[in-house]
Coordinates of C-alpha atoms and ligand atoms in Angstrom, one line a residue:
X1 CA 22.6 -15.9 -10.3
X2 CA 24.3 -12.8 -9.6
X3 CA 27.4 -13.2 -7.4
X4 CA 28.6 -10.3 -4.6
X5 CA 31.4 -8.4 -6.8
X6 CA 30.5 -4.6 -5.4
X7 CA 30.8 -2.9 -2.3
X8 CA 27.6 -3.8 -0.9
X9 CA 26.1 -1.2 1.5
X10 CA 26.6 -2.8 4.9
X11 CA 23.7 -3.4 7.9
X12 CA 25.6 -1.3 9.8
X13 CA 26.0 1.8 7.8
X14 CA 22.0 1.5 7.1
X15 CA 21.6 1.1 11.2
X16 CA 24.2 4.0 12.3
X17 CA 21.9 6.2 9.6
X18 CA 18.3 5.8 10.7
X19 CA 19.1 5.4 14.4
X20 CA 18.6 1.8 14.8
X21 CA 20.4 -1.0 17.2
X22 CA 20.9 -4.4 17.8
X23 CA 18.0 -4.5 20.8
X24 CA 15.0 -1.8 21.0
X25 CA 11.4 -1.5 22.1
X26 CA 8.3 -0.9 19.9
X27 CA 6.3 1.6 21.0
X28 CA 7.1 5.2 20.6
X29 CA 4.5 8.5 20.5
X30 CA 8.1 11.2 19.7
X31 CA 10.2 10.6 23.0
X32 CA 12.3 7.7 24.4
X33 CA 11.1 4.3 22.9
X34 CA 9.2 2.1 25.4
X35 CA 8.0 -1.5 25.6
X36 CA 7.2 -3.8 28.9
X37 CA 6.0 -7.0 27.3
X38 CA 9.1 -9.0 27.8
X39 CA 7.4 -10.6 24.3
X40 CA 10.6 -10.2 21.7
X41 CA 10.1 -10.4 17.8
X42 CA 13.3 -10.7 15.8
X43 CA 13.3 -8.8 12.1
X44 CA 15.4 -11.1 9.9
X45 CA 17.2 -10.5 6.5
X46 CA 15.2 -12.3 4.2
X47 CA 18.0 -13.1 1.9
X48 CA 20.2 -15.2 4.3
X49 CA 18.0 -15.7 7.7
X50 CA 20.5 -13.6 9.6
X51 CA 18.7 -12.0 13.0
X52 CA 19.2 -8.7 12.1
X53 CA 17.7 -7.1 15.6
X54 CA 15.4 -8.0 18.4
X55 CA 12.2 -5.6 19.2
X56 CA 10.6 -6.1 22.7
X57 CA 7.2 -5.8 21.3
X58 CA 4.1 -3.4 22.6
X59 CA 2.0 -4.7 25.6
X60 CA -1.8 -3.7 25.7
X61 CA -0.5 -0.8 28.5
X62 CA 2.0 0.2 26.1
X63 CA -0.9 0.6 23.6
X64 CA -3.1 2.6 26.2
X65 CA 0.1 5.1 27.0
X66 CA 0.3 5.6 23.2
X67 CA -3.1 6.1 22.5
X68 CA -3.7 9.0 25.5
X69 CA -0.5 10.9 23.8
X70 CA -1.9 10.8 20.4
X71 CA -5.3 11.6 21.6
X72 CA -3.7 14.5 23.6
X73 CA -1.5 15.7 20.5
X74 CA -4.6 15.6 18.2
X75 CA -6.0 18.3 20.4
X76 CA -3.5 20.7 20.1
X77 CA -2.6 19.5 16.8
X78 CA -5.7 20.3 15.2
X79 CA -5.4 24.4 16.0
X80 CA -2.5 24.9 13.9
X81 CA -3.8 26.2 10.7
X82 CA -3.4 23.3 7.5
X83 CA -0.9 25.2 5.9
X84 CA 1.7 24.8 9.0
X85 CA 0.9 21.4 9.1
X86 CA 2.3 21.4 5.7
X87 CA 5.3 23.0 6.2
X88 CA 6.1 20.2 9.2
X89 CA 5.2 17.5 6.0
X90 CA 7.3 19.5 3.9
X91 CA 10.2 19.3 6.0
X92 CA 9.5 15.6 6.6
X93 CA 10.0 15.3 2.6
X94 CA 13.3 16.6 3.3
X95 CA 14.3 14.8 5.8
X96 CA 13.2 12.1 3.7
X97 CA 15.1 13.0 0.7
X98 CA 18.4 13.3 3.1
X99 CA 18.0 9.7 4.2
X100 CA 16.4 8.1 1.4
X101 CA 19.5 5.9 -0.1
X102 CA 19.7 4.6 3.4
X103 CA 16.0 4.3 4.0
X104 CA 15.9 2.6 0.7
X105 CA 18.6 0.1 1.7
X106 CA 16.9 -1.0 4.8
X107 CA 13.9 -1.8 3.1
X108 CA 15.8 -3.8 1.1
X109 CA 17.4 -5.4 3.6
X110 CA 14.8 -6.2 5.8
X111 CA 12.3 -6.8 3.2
X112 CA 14.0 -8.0 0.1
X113 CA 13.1 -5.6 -2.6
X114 CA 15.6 -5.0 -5.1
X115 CA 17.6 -1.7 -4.5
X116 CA 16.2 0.4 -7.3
X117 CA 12.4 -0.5 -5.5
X118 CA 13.8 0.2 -1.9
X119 CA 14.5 3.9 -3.6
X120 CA 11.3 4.2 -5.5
X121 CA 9.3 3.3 -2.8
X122 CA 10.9 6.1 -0.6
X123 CA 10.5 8.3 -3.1
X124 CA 7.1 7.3 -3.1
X125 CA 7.1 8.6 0.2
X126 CA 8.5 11.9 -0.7
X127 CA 6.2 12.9 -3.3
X128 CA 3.5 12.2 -1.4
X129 CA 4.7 14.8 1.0
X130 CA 4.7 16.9 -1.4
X131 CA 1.2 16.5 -3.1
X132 CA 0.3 16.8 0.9
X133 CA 2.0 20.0 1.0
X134 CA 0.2 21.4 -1.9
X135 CA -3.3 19.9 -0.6
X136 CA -2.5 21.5 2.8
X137 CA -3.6 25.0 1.1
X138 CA -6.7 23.4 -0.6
X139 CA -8.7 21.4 1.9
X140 CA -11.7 23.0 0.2
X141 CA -15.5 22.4 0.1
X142 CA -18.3 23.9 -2.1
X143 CA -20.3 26.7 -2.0
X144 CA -23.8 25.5 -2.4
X145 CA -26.9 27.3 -3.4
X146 CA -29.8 27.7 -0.9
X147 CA -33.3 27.5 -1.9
X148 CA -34.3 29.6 0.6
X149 CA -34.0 33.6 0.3
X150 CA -30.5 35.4 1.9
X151 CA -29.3 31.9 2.6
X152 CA -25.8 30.2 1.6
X153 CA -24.3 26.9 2.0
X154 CA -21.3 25.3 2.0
X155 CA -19.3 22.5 3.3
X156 CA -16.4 22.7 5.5
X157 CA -13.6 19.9 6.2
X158 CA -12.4 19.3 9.9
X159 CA -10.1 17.4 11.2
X160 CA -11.2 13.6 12.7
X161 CA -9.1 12.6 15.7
X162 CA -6.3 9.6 16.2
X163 CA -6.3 7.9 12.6
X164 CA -4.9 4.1 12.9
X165 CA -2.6 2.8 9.9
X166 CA -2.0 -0.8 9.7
X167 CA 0.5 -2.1 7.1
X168 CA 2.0 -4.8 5.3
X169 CA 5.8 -6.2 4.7
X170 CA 5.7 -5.4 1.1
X171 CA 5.6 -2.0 1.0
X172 CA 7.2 -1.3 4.5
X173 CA 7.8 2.2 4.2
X174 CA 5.7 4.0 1.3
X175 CA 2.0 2.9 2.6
X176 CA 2.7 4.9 6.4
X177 CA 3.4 7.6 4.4
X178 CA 0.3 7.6 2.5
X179 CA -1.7 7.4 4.9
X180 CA 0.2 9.5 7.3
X181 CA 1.0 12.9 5.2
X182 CA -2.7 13.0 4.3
X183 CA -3.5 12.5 7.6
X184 CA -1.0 14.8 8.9
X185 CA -2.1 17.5 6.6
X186 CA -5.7 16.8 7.6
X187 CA -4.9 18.0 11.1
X188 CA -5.4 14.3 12.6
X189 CA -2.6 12.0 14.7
X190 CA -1.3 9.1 13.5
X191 CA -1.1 5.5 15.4
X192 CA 0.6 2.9 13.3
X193 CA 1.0 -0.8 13.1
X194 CA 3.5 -2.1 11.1
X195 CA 4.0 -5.3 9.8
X196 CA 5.9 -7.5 12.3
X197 CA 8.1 -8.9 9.3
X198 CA 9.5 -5.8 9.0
X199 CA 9.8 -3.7 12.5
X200 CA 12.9 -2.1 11.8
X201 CA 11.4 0.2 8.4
X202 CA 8.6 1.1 10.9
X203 CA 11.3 2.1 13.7
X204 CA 13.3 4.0 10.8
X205 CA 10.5 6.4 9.6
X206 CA 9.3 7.2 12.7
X207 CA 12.8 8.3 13.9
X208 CA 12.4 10.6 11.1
X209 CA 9.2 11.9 11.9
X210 CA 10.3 12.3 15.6
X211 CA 13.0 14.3 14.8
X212 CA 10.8 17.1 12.5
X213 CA 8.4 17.2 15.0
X214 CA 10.4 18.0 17.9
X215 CA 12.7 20.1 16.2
X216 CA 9.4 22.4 15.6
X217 CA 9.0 22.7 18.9
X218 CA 5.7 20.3 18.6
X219 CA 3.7 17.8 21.6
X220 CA 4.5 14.2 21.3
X221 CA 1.7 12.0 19.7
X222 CA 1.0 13.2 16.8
X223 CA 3.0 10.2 15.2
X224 CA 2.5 7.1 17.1
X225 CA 3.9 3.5 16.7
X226 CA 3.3 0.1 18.2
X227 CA 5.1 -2.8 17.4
X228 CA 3.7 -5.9 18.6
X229 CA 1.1 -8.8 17.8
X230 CA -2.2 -9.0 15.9
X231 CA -4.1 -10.3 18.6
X232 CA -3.0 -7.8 21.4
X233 CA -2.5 -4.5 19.7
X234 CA -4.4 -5.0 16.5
X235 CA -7.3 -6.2 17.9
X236 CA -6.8 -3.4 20.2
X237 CA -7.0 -0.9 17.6
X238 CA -9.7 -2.3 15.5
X239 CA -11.9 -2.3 18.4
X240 CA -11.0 1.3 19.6
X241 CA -14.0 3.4 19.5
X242 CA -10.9 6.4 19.8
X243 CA -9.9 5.8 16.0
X244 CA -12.6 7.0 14.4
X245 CA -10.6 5.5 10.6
X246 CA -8.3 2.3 10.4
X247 CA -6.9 2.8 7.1
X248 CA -5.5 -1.2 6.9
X249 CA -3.4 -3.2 4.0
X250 CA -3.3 -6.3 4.1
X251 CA -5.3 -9.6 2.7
X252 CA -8.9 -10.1 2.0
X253 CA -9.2 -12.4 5.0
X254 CA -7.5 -9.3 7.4
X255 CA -10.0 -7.3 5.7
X256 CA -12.7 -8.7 6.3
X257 CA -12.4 -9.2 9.8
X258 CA -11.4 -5.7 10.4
X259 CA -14.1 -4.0 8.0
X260 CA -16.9 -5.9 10.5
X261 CA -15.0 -5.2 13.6
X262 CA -14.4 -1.6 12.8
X263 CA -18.1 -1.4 10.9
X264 CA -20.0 -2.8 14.2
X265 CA -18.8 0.1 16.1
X266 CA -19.6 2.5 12.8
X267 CA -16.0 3.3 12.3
X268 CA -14.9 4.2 9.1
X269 CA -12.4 1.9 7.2
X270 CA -10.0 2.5 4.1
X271 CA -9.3 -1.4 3.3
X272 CA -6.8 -2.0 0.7
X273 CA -6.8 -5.5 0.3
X274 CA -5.7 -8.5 -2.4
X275 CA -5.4 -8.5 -6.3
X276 CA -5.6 -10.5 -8.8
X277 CA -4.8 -8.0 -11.5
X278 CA -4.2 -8.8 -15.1
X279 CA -2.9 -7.6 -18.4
X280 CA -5.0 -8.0 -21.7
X281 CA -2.4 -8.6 -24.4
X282 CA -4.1 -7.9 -28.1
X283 CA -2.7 -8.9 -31.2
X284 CA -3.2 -4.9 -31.9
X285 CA -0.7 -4.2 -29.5
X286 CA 2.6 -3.0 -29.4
X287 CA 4.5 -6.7 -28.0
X288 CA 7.4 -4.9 -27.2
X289 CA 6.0 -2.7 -24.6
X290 CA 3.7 -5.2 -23.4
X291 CA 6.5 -7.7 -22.8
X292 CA 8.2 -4.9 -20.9
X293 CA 5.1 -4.3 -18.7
X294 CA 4.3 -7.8 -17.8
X295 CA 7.8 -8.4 -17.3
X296 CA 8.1 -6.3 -14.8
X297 CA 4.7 -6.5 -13.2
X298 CA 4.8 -9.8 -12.4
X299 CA 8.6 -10.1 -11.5
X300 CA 9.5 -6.9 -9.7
X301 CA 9.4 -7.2 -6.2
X302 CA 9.2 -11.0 -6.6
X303 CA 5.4 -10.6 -7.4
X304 CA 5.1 -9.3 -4.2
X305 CA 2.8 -6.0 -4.8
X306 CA -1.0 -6.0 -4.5
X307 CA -0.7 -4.8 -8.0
X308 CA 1.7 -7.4 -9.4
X309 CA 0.2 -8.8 -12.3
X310 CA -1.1 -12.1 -12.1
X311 CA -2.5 -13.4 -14.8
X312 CA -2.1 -12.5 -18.5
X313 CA -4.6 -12.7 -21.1
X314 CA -3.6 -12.8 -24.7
X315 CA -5.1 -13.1 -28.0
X316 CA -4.5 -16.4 -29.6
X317 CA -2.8 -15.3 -32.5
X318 CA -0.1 -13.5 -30.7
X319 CA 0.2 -16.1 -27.8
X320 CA 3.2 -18.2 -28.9
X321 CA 5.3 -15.3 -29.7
X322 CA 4.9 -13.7 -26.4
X323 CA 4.6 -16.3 -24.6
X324 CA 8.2 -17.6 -25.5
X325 CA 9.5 -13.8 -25.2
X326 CA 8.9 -13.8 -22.2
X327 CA 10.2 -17.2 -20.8
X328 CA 13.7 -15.6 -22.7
X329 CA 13.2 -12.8 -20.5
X330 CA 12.6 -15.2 -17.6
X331 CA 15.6 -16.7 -18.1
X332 CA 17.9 -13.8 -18.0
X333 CA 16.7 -12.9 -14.0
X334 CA 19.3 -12.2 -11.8
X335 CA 18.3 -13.8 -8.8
X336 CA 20.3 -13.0 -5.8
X337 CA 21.0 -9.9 -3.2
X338 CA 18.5 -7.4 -3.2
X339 CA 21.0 -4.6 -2.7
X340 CA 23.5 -5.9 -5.1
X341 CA 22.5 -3.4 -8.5
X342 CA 23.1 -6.4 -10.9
X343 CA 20.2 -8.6 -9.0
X344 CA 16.4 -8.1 -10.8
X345 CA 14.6 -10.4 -8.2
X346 CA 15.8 -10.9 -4.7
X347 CA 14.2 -13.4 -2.0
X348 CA 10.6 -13.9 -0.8
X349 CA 9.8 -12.4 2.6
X350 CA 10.0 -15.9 4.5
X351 CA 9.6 -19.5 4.2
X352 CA 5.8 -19.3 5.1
X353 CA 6.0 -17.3 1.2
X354 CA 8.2 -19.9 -0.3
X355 CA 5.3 -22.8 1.1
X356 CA 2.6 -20.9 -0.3
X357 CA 4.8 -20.6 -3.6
X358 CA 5.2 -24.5 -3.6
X359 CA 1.4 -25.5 -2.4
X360 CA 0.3 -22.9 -5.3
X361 CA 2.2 -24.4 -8.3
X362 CA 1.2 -28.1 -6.4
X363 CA -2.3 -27.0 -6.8
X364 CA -1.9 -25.6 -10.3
X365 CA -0.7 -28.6 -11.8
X366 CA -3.5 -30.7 -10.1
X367 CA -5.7 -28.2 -11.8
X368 CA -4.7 -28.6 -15.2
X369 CA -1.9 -26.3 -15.5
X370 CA 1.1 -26.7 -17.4
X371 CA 4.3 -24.8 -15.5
X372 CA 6.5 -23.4 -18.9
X373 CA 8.8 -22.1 -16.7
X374 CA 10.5 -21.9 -13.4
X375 CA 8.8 -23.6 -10.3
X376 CA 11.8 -24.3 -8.5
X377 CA 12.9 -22.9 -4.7
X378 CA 16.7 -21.4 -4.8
X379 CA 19.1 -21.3 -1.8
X380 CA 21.5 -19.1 -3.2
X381 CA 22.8 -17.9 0.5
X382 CA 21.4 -20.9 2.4
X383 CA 18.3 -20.0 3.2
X384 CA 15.2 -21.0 1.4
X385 CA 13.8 -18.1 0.6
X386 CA 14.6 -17.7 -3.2
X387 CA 12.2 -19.3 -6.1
X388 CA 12.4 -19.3 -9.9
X389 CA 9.6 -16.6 -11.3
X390 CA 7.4 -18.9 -12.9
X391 CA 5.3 -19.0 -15.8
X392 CA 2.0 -21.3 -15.9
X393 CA -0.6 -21.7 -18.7
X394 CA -3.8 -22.9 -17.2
X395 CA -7.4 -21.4 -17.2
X396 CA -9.0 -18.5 -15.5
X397 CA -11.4 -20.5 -13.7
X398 CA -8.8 -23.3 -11.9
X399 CA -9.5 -22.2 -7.8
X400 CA -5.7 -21.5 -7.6
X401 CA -6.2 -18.7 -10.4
X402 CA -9.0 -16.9 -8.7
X403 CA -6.7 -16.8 -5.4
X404 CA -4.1 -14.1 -4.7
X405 CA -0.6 -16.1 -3.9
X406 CA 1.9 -13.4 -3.1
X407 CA 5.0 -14.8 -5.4
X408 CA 6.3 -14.6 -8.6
X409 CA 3.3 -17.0 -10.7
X410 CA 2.0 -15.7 -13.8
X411 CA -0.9 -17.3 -15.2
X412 CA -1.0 -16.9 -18.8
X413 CA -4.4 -18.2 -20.9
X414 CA -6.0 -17.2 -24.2
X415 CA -8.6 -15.4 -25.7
X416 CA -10.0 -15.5 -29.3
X417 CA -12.5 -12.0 -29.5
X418 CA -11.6 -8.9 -27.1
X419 CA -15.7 -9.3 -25.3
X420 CA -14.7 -13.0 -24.1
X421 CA -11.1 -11.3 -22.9
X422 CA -13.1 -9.0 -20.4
X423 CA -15.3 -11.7 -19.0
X424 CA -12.3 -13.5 -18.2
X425 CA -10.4 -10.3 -16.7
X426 CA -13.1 -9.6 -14.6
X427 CA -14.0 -12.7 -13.7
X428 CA -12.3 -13.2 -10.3
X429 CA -13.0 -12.2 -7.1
X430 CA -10.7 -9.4 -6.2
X431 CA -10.8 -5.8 -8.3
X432 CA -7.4 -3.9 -7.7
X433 CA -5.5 -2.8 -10.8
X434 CA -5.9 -3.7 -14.7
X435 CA -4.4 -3.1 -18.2
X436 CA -4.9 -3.7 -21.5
X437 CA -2.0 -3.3 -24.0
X438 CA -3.9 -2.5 -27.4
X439 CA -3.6 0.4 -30.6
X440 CA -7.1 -0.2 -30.7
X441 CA -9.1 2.8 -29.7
X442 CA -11.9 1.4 -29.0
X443 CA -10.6 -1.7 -27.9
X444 CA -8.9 0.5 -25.0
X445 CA -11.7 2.9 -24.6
X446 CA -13.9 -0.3 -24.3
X447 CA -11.8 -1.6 -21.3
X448 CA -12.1 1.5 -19.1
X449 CA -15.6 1.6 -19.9
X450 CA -18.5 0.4 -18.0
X451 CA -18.2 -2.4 -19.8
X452 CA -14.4 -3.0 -19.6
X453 CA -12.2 -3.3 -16.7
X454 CA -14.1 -3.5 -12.8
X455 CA -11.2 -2.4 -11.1
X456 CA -10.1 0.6 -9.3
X457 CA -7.2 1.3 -11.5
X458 CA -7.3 0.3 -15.5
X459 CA -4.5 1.0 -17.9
X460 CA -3.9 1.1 -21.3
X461 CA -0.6 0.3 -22.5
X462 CA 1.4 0.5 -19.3
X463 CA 1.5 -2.5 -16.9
X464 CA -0.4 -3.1 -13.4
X465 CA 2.3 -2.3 -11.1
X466 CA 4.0 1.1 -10.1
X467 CA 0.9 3.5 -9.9
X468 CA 1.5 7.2 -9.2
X469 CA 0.8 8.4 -5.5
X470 CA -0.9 11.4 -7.7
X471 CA -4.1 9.3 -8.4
X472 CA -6.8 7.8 -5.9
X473 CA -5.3 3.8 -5.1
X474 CA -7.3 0.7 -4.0
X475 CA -9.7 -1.4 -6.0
X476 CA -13.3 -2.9 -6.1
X477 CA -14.9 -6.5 -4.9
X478 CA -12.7 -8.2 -2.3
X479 CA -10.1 -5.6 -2.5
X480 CA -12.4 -3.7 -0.3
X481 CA -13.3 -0.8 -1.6
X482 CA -11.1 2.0 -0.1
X483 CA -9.1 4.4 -1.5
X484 CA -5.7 6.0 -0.4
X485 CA -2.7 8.1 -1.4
X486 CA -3.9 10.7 -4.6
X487 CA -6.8 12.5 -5.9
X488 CA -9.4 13.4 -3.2
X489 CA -8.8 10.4 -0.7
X490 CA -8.0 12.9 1.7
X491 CA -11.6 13.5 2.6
X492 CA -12.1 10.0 4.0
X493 CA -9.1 11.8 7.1
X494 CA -11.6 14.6 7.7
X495 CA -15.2 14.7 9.2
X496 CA -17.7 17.2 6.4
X497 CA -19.8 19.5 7.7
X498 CA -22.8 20.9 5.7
X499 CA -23.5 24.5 6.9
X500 CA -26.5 26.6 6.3
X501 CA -25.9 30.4 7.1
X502 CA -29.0 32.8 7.0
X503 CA -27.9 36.1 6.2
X504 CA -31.3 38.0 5.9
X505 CA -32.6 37.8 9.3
X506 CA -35.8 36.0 8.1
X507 CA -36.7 32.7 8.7
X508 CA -37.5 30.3 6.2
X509 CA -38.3 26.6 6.3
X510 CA -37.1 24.5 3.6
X511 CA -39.4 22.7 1.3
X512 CA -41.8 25.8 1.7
X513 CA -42.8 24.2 4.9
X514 CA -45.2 26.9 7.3
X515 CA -44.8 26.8 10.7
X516 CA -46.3 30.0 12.3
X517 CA -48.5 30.3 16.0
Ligands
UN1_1 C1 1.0 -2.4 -2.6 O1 1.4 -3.4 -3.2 O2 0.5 -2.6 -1.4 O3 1.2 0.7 -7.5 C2 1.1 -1.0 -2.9 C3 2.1 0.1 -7.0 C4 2.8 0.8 -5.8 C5 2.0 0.6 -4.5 C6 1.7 -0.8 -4.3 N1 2.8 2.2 -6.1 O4 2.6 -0.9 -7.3

């Protein structure tokens, strides 16, 4: 366990940085925070259930005052050309990078990440203001040929209108800004719903944002928050036929409720939803590295990342060796204070996570697992919050296996012939993220084939977790389908238009179609 022996960055150094006291209100559109529900939500450190401030949350007026702003905003927002929309992103990347220790920490302290995670995941945030910048110059369409004479086509991008963001505790920070530098870029406002596990990130980065924005002289709204309750402002958002695209993270069951809410009204929806990702492990591979990748992926962040990896699947012949490997490994975690650099796994997000640790190991065992190691709940600071990363050998098709439980469990099994190793991978419902870890050409080449892997993101030889923001992210089956962050997700924040432009001065039907008096 490791013990406090550094200079620990303090709660109040991280709140004097990123603007953030004891009591505050949770609903902001880029002036004075505001709140009249007299409903209060506390964000609490994880690792020792200290109070760490109280949010008066967002009322359903405080939604409608939000919503007219970013409506407003989107209007004026949308005549600035792309590429100054960029340079505001841009400069929201600095500000970013100015803060980011400090941003970091706080998602560490009000989430639990480990340091080194709190920074990568702003720096997640920064790059993707940077691949926004770059897009902001190349929100291009094709020029398409005409089958009729002197005629061109081509498709243009416009901007959509209010874009709602809802997010989850794990990644506090990095998912607004996924959505929201795209979006920004894309010339649409942003109205966000944080997780109400972790307020205070939410409150952070839109300080941040705030600040850019009015320093460029720019209307209120085009970055929107509201803090408060799934069933007042959530529902509230789903249903508003003003947010033409929810982009929402969160679990299959969320996801499915807001897919058919948002679908009913023929929204558009960008669901990024539960894993249950998995690492091939062939006796052609290269143990060391593969050890290294499952380590982390299903440790880091105390397996709590959609793409943690879940379940490994290794070749019989190489199964003992790794399996023990890695139980060394296990035994060598630091468990203790996310922002204390020795720790590698700090605490789960609450209790609730530490119940559904318990039930899932419970259910495992009744299921014919074996636990090899771990299974046990940690109070290091008093609160029970902490658990062992744990190690279970059991088979694919046990109902706790084919379920997403956000906490360290990794499921190990075997597989004789590389065929009956991609039935089992596959075989689950969820679809996010994938690896193999094989010298095998065509063992690898196999996986990302038709054939192979049916997720949204397959690997060879690197782990699950930890994705680029410079590729598309999200995953197939009940991950729901949707696609964020890299490549061209930035089309789903902008409405296509096909246009036909007759140059000739004749007119000609299409299909040879005659139609004269
Ligand atoms: C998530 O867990 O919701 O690929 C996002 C990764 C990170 C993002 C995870 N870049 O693990």
């Amino acid at each position: 366990m490791a013990k406090k022996t550094q200079k620990l960055v303090t709660k109040n150094q991280i709140f004097r940085a990123l603007g953030l006291t004891a009591k505050m209100k949770g609903a902001n559109c880029g002036e004075e925070w505001f709140a009249d529900s007299k409903d209060y939500l506390t964000s609490v450190n994880p690792t020792n259930g200290e109070v760490l401030a109280r949010i008066e949350q967002a009322s359903s007026r405080d939604y409608d005052k939000v919503m007219k702003k970013a409506r407003a905003a989107f209007l004026v927002w949308r005549q600035l050309p792309a590429p100054h929309r960029g340079e505001i992103v841009r400069q929201i990347g600095e500000a970013l990078r100015a803060k980011k220790d400090m941003l970091g920490a706080l998602v560490s302290l009000e989430m639990g990440k480990i340091y080194t995670e709190g920074l990568g995941e702003v720096q997640e945030m920064i790059d993707i203001c940077d691949f926004a910048v770059g897009l902001s110059r190349n929100l291009s369409g094709p020029t398409l040929q005409s089958e009729r004479p002197k005629h061109r086509m081509m498709e243009q991008w416009h901007p959509l209108g209010v874009v709602g963001v809802i997010s989850a505790f794990n990644f506090p920070v990095a998912v607004w800004a996924w959505n929201t530098a795209l979006a920004w870029v894309c010339g649409d406002s942003a109205l966000w719903k944080p997780s109400s596990k972790t307020p205070l990130c939410a409150i952070a980065c839109q300080n941040i944002a705030n600040e850019v924005f009015k320093a460029n002289g720019l209307p209120a709204g085009v970055s929107c928050v509201t803090i408060g309750r799934g069933a007042t402002i959530g529902e509230k958002l789903v249903n508003d036929v003003n947010i033409p695209l929810v982009s929402a993270t969160g679990s299959t069951r969320m996801g499915k409720r807001i897919g058919g809410i948002v679908g009913e009204r023929l929204g558009r929806t960008i669901l990024e939803l539960g894993g249950n990702n998995a690492i091939i492990i062939s006796e052609k591979a290269d143990l060391t590295g593969a050890l290294a990748s499952a380590f982390f992926g299903a440790v880091g962040t105390a397996g709590q990342r959609c793409t943690s990896t879940r379940r490994l699947i290794i070749q019989e012949k190489v199964y003992d060796t790794f399996v023990k490997k890695l139980i060394a490994n296990y035994k060598r975690v630091a468990i203790g204070n996310p922002l204390d650099s020795k720790t590698l796994m700090g605490p789960l997000i609450d209790e609730g996570a530490v119940a559904d640790y318990e039930n899932a190991i419970k259910a495992a065992k009744q299921q014919g697992g074996k636990v090899l190691y771990g299974g046990k709940v940690l109070k290091p600071f008093g609160a029970a919050t902490f658990v062992q990363p744990t190690i279970i050998a059991i088979e694919n098709k046990a109902q706790i296996v084919q379920d997403e439980t956000f906490a360290p469990i990794l499921y190990v099994m075997k597989y004789k012939k590389i065929d009956q190793a991609f039935k089992l991978h596959n075989d689950v419902p969820q679809g996010l993220s994938s690896a193999i870890y094989t010298d095998s050409v065509n063992e690898g080449e196999a996986f990302l084939s038709f054939l192979g892997s049916d997720c949204g993101i397959a690997n060879i030889n690197i782990g699950t977790s930890g994705a680029e923001i410079g590729g598309a992210f999200g995953g197939e089956k009940d991950t729901g389908g949707g696609r964020e962050s890299g490549s061209d997700s930035w089309k789903l924040y902008m409405r296509r238009q096909t246009n036909t432009i007759n140059w000739g001065g004749e007119v000609h039907l299409a299909q040879g179609v005659e139609f004269k008096a």
